[in-house]
PDB file of C-alpha atoms and ligand atoms in Angstrom:
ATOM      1  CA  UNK A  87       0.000   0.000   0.000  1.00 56.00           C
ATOM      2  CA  UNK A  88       1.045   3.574  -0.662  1.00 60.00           C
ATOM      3  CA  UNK A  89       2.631   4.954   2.284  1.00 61.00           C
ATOM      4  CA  UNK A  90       0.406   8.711   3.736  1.00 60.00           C
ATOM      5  CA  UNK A  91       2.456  11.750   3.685  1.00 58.00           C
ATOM      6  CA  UNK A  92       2.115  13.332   7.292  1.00 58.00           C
ATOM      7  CA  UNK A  93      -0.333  15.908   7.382  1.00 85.00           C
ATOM      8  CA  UNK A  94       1.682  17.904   9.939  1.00 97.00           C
ATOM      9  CA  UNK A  95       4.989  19.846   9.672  1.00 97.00           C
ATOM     10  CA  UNK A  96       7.552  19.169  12.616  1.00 97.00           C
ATOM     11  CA  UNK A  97       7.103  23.085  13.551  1.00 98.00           C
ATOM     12  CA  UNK A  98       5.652  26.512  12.351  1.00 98.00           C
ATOM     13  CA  UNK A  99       7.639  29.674  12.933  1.00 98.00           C
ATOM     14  CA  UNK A 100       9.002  32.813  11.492  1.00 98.00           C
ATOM     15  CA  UNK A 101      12.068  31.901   8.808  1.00 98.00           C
ATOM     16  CA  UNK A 102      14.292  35.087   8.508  1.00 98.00           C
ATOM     17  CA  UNK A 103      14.658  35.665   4.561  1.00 98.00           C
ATOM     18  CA  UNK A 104      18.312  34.817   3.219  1.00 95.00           C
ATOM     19  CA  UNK A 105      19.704  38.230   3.549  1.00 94.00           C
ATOM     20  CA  UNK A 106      18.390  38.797   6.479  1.00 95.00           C
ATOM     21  CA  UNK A 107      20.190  35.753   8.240  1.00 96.00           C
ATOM     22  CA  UNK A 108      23.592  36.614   6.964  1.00 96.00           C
ATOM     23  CA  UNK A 109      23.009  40.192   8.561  1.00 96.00           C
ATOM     24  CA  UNK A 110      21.726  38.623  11.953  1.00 96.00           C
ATOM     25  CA  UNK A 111      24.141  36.047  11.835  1.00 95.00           C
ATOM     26  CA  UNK A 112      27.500  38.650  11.346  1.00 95.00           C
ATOM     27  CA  UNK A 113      25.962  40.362  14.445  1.00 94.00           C
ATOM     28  CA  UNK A 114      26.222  38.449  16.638  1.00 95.00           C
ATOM     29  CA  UNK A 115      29.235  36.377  15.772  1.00 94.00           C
ATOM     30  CA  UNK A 116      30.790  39.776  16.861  1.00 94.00           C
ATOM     31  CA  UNK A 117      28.935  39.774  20.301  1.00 96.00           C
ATOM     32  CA  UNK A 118      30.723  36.265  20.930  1.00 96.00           C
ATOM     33  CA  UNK A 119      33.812  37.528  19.636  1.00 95.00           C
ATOM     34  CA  UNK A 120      33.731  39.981  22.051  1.00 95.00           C
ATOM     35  CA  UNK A 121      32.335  38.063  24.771  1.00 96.00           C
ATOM     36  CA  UNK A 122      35.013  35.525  25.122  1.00 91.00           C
ATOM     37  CA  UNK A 123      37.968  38.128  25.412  1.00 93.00           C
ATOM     38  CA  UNK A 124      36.149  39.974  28.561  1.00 95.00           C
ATOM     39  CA  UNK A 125      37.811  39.165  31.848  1.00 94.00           C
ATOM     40  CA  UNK A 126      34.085  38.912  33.357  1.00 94.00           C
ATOM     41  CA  UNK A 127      34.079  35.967  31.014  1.00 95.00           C
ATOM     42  CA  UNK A 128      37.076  34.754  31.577  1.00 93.00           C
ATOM     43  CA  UNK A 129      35.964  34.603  35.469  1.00 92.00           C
ATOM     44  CA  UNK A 130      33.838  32.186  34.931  1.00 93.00           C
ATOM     45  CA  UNK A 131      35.391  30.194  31.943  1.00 91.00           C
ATOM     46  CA  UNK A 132      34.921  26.664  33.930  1.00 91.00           C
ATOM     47  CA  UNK A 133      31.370  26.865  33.134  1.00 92.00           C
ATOM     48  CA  UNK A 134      32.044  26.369  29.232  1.00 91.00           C
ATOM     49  CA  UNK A 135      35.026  23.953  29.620  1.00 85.00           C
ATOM     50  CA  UNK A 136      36.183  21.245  32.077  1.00 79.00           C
ATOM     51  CA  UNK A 137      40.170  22.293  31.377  1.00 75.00           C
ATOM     52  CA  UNK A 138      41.352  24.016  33.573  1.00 67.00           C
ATOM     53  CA  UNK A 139      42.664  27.948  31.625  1.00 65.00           C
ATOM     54  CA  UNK A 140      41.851  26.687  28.563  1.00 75.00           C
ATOM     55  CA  UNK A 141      40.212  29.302  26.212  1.00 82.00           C
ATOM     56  CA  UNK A 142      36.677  28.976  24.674  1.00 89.00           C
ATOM     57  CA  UNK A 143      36.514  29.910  20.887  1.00 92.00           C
ATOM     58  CA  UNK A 144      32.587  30.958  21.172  1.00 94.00           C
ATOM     59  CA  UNK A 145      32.421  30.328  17.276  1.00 93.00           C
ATOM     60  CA  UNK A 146      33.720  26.903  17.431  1.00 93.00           C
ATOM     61  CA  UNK A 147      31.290  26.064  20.579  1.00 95.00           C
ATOM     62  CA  UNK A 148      28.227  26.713  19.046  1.00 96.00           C
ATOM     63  CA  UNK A 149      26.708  25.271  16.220  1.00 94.00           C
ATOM     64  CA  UNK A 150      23.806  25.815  14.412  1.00 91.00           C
ATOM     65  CA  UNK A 151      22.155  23.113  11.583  1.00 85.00           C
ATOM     66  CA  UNK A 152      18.644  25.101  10.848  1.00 92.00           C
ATOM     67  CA  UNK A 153      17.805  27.892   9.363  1.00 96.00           C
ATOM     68  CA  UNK A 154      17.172  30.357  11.563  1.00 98.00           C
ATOM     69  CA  UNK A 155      13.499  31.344  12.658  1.00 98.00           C
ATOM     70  CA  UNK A 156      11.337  31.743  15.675  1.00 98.00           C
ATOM     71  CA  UNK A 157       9.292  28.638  16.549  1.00 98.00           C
ATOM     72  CA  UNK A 158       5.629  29.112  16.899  1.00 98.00           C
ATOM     73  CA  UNK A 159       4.136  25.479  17.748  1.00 98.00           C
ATOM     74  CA  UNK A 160       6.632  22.536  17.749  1.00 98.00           C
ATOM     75  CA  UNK A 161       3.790  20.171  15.882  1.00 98.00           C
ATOM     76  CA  UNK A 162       6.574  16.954  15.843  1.00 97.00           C
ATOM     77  CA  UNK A 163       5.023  15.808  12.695  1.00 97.00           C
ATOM     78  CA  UNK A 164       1.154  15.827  15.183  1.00 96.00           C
ATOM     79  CA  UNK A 165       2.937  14.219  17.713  1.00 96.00           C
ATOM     80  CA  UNK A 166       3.146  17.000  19.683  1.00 96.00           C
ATOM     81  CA  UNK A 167      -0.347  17.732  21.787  1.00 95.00           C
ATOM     82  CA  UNK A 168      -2.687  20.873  20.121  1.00 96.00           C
ATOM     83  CA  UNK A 169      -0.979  20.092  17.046  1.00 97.00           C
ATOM     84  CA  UNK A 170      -3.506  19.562  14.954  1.00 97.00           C
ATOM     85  CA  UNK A 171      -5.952  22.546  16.438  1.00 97.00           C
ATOM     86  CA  UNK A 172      -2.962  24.722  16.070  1.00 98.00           C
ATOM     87  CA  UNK A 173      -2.713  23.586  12.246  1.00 97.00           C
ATOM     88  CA  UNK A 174      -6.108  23.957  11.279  1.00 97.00           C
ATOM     89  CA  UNK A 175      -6.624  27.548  12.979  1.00 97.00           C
ATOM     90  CA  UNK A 176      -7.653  30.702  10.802  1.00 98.00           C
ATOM     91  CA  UNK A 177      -5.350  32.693  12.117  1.00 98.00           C
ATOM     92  CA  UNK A 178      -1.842  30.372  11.523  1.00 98.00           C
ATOM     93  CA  UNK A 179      -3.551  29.646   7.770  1.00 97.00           C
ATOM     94  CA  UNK A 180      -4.057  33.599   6.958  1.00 98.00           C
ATOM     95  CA  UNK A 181      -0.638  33.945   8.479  1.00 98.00           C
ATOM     96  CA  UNK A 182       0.989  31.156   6.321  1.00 98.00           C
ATOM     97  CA  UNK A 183       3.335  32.855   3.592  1.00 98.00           C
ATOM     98  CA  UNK A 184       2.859  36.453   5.131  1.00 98.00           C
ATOM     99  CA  UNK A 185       5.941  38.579   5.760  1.00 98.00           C
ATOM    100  CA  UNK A 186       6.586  39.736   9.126  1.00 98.00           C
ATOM    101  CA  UNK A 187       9.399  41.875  11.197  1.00 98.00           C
ATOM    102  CA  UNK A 188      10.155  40.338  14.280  1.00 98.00           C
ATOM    103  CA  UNK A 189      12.035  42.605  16.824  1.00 98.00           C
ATOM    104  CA  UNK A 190      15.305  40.872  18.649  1.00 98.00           C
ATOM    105  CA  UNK A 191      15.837  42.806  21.892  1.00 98.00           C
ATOM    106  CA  UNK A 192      18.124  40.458  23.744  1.00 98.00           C
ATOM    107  CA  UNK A 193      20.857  37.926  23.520  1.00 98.00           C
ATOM    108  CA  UNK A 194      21.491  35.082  25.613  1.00 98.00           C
ATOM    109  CA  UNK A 195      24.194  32.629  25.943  1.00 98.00           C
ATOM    110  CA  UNK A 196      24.785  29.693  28.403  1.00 98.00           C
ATOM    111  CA  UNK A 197      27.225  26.544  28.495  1.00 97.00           C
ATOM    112  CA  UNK A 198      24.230  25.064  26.654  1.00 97.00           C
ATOM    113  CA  UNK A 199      22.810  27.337  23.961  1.00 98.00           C
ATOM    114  CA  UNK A 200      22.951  31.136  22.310  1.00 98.00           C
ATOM    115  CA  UNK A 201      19.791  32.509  21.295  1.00 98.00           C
ATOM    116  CA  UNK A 202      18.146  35.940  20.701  1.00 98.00           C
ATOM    117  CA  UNK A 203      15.284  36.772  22.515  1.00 98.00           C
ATOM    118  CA  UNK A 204      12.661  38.014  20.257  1.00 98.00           C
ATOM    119  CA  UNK A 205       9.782  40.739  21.236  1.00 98.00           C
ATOM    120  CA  UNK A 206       6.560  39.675  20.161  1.00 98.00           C
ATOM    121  CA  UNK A 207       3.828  42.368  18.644  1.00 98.00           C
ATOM    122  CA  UNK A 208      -0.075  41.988  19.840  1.00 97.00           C
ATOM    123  CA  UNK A 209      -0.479  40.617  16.257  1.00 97.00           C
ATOM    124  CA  UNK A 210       2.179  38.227  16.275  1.00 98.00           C
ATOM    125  CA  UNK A 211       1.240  36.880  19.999  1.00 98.00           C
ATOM    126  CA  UNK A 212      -2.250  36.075  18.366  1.00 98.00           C
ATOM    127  CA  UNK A 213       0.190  32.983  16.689  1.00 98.00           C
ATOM    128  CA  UNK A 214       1.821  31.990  19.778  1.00 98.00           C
ATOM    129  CA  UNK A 215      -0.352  29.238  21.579  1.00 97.00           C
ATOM    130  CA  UNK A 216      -1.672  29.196  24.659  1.00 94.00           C
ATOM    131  CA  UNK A 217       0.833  27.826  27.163  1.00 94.00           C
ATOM    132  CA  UNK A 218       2.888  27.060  24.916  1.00 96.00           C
ATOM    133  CA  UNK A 219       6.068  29.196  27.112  1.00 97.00           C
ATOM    134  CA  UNK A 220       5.464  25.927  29.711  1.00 97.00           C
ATOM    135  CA  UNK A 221       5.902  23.051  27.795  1.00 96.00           C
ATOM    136  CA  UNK A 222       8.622  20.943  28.663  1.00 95.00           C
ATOM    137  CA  UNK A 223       9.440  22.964  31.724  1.00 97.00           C
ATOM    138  CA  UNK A 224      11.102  21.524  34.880  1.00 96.00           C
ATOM    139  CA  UNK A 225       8.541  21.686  37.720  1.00 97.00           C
ATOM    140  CA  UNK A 226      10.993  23.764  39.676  1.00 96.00           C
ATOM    141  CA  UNK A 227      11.094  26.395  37.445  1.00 97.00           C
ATOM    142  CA  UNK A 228       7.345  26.011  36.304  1.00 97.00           C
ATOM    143  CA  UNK A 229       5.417  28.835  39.168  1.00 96.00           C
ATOM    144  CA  UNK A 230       8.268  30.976  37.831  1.00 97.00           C
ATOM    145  CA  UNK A 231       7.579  30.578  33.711  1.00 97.00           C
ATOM    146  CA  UNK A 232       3.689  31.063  34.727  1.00 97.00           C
ATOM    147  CA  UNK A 233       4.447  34.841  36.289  1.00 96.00           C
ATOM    148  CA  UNK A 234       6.005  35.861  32.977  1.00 97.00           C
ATOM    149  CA  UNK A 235       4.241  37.264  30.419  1.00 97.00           C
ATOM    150  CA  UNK A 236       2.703  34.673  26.689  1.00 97.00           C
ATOM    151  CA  UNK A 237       5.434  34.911  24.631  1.00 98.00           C
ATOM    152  CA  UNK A 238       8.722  34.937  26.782  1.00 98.00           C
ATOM    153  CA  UNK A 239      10.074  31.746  25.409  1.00 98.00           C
ATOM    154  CA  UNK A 240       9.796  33.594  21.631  1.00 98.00           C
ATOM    155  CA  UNK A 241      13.961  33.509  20.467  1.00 98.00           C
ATOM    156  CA  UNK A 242      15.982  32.434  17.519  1.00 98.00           C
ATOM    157  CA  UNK A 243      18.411  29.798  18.130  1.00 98.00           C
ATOM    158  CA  UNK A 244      21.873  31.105  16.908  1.00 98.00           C
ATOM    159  CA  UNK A 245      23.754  27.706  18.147  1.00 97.00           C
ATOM    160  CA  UNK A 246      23.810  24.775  20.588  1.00 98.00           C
ATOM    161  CA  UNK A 247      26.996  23.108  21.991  1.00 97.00           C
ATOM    162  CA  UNK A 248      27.716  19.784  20.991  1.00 95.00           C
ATOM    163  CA  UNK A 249      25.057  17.139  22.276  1.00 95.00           C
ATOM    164  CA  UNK A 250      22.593  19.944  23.025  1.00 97.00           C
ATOM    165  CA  UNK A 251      18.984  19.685  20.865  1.00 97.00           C
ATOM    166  CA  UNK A 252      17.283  23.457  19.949  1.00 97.00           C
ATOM    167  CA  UNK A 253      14.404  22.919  22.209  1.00 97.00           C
ATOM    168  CA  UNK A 254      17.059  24.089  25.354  1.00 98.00           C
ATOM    169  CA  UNK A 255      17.313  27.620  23.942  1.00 98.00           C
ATOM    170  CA  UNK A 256      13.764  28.212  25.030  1.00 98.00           C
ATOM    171  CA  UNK A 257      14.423  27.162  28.187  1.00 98.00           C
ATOM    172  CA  UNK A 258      17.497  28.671  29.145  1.00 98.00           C
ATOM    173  CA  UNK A 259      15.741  31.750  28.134  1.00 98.00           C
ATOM    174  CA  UNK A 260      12.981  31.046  30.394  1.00 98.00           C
ATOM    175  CA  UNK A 261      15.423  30.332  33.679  1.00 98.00           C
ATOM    176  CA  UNK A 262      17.257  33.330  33.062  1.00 98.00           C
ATOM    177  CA  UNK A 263      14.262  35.443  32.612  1.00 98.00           C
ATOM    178  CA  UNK A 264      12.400  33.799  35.929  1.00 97.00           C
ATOM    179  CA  UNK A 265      16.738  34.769  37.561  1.00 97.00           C
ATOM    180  CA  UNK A 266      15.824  37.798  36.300  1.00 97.00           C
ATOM    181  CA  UNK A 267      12.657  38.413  37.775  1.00 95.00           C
ATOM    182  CA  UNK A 268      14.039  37.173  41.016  1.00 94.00           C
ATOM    183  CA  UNK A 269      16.130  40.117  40.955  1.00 92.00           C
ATOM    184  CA  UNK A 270      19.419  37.461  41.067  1.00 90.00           C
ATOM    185  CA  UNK A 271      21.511  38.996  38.912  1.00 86.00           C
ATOM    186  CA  UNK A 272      25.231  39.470  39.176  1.00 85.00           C
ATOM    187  CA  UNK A 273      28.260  41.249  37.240  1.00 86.00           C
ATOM    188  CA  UNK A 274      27.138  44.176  34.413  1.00 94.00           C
ATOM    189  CA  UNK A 275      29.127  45.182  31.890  1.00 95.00           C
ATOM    190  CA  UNK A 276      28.561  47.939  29.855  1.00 96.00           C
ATOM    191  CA  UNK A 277      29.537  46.439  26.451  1.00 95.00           C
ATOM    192  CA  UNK A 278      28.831  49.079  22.504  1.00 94.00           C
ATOM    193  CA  UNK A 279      25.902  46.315  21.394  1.00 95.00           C
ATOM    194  CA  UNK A 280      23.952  46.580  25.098  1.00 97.00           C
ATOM    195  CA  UNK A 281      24.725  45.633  28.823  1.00 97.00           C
ATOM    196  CA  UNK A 282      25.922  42.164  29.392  1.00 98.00           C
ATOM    197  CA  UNK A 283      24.336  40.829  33.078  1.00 97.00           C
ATOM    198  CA  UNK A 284      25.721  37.322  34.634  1.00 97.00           C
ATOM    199  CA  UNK A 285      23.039  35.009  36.063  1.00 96.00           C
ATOM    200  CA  UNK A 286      24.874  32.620  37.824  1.00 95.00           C
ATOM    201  CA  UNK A 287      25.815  28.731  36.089  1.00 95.00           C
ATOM    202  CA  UNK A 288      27.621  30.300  32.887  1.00 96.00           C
ATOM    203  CA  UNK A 289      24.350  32.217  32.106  1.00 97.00           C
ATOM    204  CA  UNK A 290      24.898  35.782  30.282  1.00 98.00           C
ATOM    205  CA  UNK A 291      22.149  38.155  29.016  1.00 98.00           C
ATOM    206  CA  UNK A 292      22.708  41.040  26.748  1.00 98.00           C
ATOM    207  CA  UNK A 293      19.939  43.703  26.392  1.00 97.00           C
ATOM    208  CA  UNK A 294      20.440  44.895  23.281  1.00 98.00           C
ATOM    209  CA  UNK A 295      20.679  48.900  22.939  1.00 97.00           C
ATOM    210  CA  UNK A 296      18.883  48.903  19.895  1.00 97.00           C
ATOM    211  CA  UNK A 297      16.598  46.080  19.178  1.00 97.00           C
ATOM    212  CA  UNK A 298      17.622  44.239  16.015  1.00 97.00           C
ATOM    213  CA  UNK A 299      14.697  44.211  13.786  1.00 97.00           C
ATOM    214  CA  UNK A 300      14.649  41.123  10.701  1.00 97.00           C
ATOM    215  CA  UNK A 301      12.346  40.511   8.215  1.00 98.00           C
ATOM    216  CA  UNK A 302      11.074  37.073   8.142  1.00 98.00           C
ATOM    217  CA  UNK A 303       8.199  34.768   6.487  1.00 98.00           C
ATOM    218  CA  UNK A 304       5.391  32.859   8.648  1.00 98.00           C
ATOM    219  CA  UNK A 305       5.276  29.136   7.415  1.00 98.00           C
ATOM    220  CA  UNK A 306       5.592  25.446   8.274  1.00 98.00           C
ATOM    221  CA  UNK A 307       9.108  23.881   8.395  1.00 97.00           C
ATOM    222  CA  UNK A 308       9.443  19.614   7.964  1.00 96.00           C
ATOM    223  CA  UNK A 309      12.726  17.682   7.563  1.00 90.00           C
TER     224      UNK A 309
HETATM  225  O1  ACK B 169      15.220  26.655  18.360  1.00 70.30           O
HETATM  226  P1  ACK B 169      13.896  26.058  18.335  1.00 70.30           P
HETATM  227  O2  ACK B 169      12.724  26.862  18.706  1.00 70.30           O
HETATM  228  O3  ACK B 169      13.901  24.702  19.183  1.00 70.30           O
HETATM  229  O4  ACK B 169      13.655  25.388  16.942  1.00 70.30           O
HETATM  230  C1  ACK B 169      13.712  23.995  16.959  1.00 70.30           C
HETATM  231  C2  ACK B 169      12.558  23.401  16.207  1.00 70.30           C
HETATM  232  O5  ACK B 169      11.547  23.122  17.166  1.00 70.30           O
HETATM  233  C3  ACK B 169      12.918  22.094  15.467  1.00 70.30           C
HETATM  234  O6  ACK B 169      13.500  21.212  16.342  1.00 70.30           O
HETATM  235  C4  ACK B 169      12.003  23.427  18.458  1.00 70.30           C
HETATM  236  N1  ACK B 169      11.619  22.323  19.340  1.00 70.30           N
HETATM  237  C5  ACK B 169      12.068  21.050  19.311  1.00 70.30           C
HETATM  238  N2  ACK B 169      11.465  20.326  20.256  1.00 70.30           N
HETATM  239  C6  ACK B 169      10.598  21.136  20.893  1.00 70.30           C
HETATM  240  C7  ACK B 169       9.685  20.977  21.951  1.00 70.30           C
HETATM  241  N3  ACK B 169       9.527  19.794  22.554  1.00 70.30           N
HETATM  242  N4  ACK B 169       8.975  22.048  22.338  1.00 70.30           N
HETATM  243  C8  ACK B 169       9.132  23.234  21.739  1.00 70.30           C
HETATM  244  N5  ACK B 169       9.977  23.457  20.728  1.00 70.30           N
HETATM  245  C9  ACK B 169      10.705  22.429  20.312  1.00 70.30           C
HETATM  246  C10 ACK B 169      13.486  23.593  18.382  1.00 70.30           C
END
């Protein structure tokens, strides 16, 4: 018998257009550039490698095999639970193919991941899903993620480290925005892109100065 195509992508998000990712892309390579030559860095260089004064080439660490978007609903293909009410909504099919400007404000990095934390607009938090910012949270950190605002886990992932899936960018974003909230943060620099803030465990957070703005296109995305 003929095998059925799946119905359902593995995700929907916001793809930055071609020219746009380059730009994005030679941004923030310069932020890590940067980063890894600060002594405040340096300080806590154990957190990135086991070796004792060893350096950490930030390029090297972090690697990144997708294109690079914003992740709307993770649908796994309808694996994933609301998948298929998320699909079929008016709003996600109007949106599908539309152009939109999605507004970075924030970096992050951790031994794990280095994202961008993206802003969402009213109209774009109309295609972010209802509790979607808990899924897949640690119950530690869950009363925390519920205090935030919809739409705090929105980010591009620029890179993981080796071993580490996407999905963690999300959540690193999440603990150090719940650190945040908790008023636990450490060492700020004042750096030309934004000021840099330590959040203990290797965690760094750049607000951005001027909010990076890219123009991207709503669709599905499946391997
Ligand atoms: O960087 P991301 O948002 O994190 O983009 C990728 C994309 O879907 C394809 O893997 C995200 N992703 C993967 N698994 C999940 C999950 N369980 N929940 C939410 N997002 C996920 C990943």
């Amino acid at each position: 018998p003929e095998e059925k195509k799946p119905e359902l992508p593995l995700f929907y998000g916001w793809f930055l257009l071609k020219e746009e990712e380059e730009r994005i892309k030679c941004a923030t390579m310069d932020f890590l550039k940067t980063l890894d030559t600060l002594e405040a860095f340096k300080e806590h260089i154990s957190e990135f490698t086991s070796e004792a004064n060893k350096e950490v080439d930030l390029e090297q660490y972090f690697q990144n095999p997708l294109p690079l978007h914003c992740t709307t609903k993770f649908c796994d293909y309808g694996k994933a639970e609301g998948a298929k009410e998320y699909a079929e909504l008016q709003v996600v099919k109007e949106a599908t193919g539309k152009s939109e400007e999605l507004s970075v404000t924030a970096l992050i990095v951790t031994p794990r991941t280095f994202g961008a934390r993206v802003a969402l607009t009213e109209t774009q938090l109309n295609l972010w899903p209802e509790g979607e910012d808990k899924v897949g949270v640690a119950p530690t950190l869950l009363p925390g993620v519920e205090s935030l605002p919809a739409g705090s886990r929105a980010h591009v992932t620029l890179g993981c480290s080796a071993g580490v899936e996407a999905v963690q960018t999300g959540l690193d974003l999440l603990e150090i925005l719940v650190l945040q909230k908790e008023g636990k943060e450490g060492t700020q620099v004042e750096m030309d892109m934004g000021t840099l803030s330590y959040l203990s465990e290797g965690r760094w957070y750049l607000a951005l100065r001027e909010a990076i703005t890219a123009d991207t296109t709503f669709s599905s995305f499946s391997e």
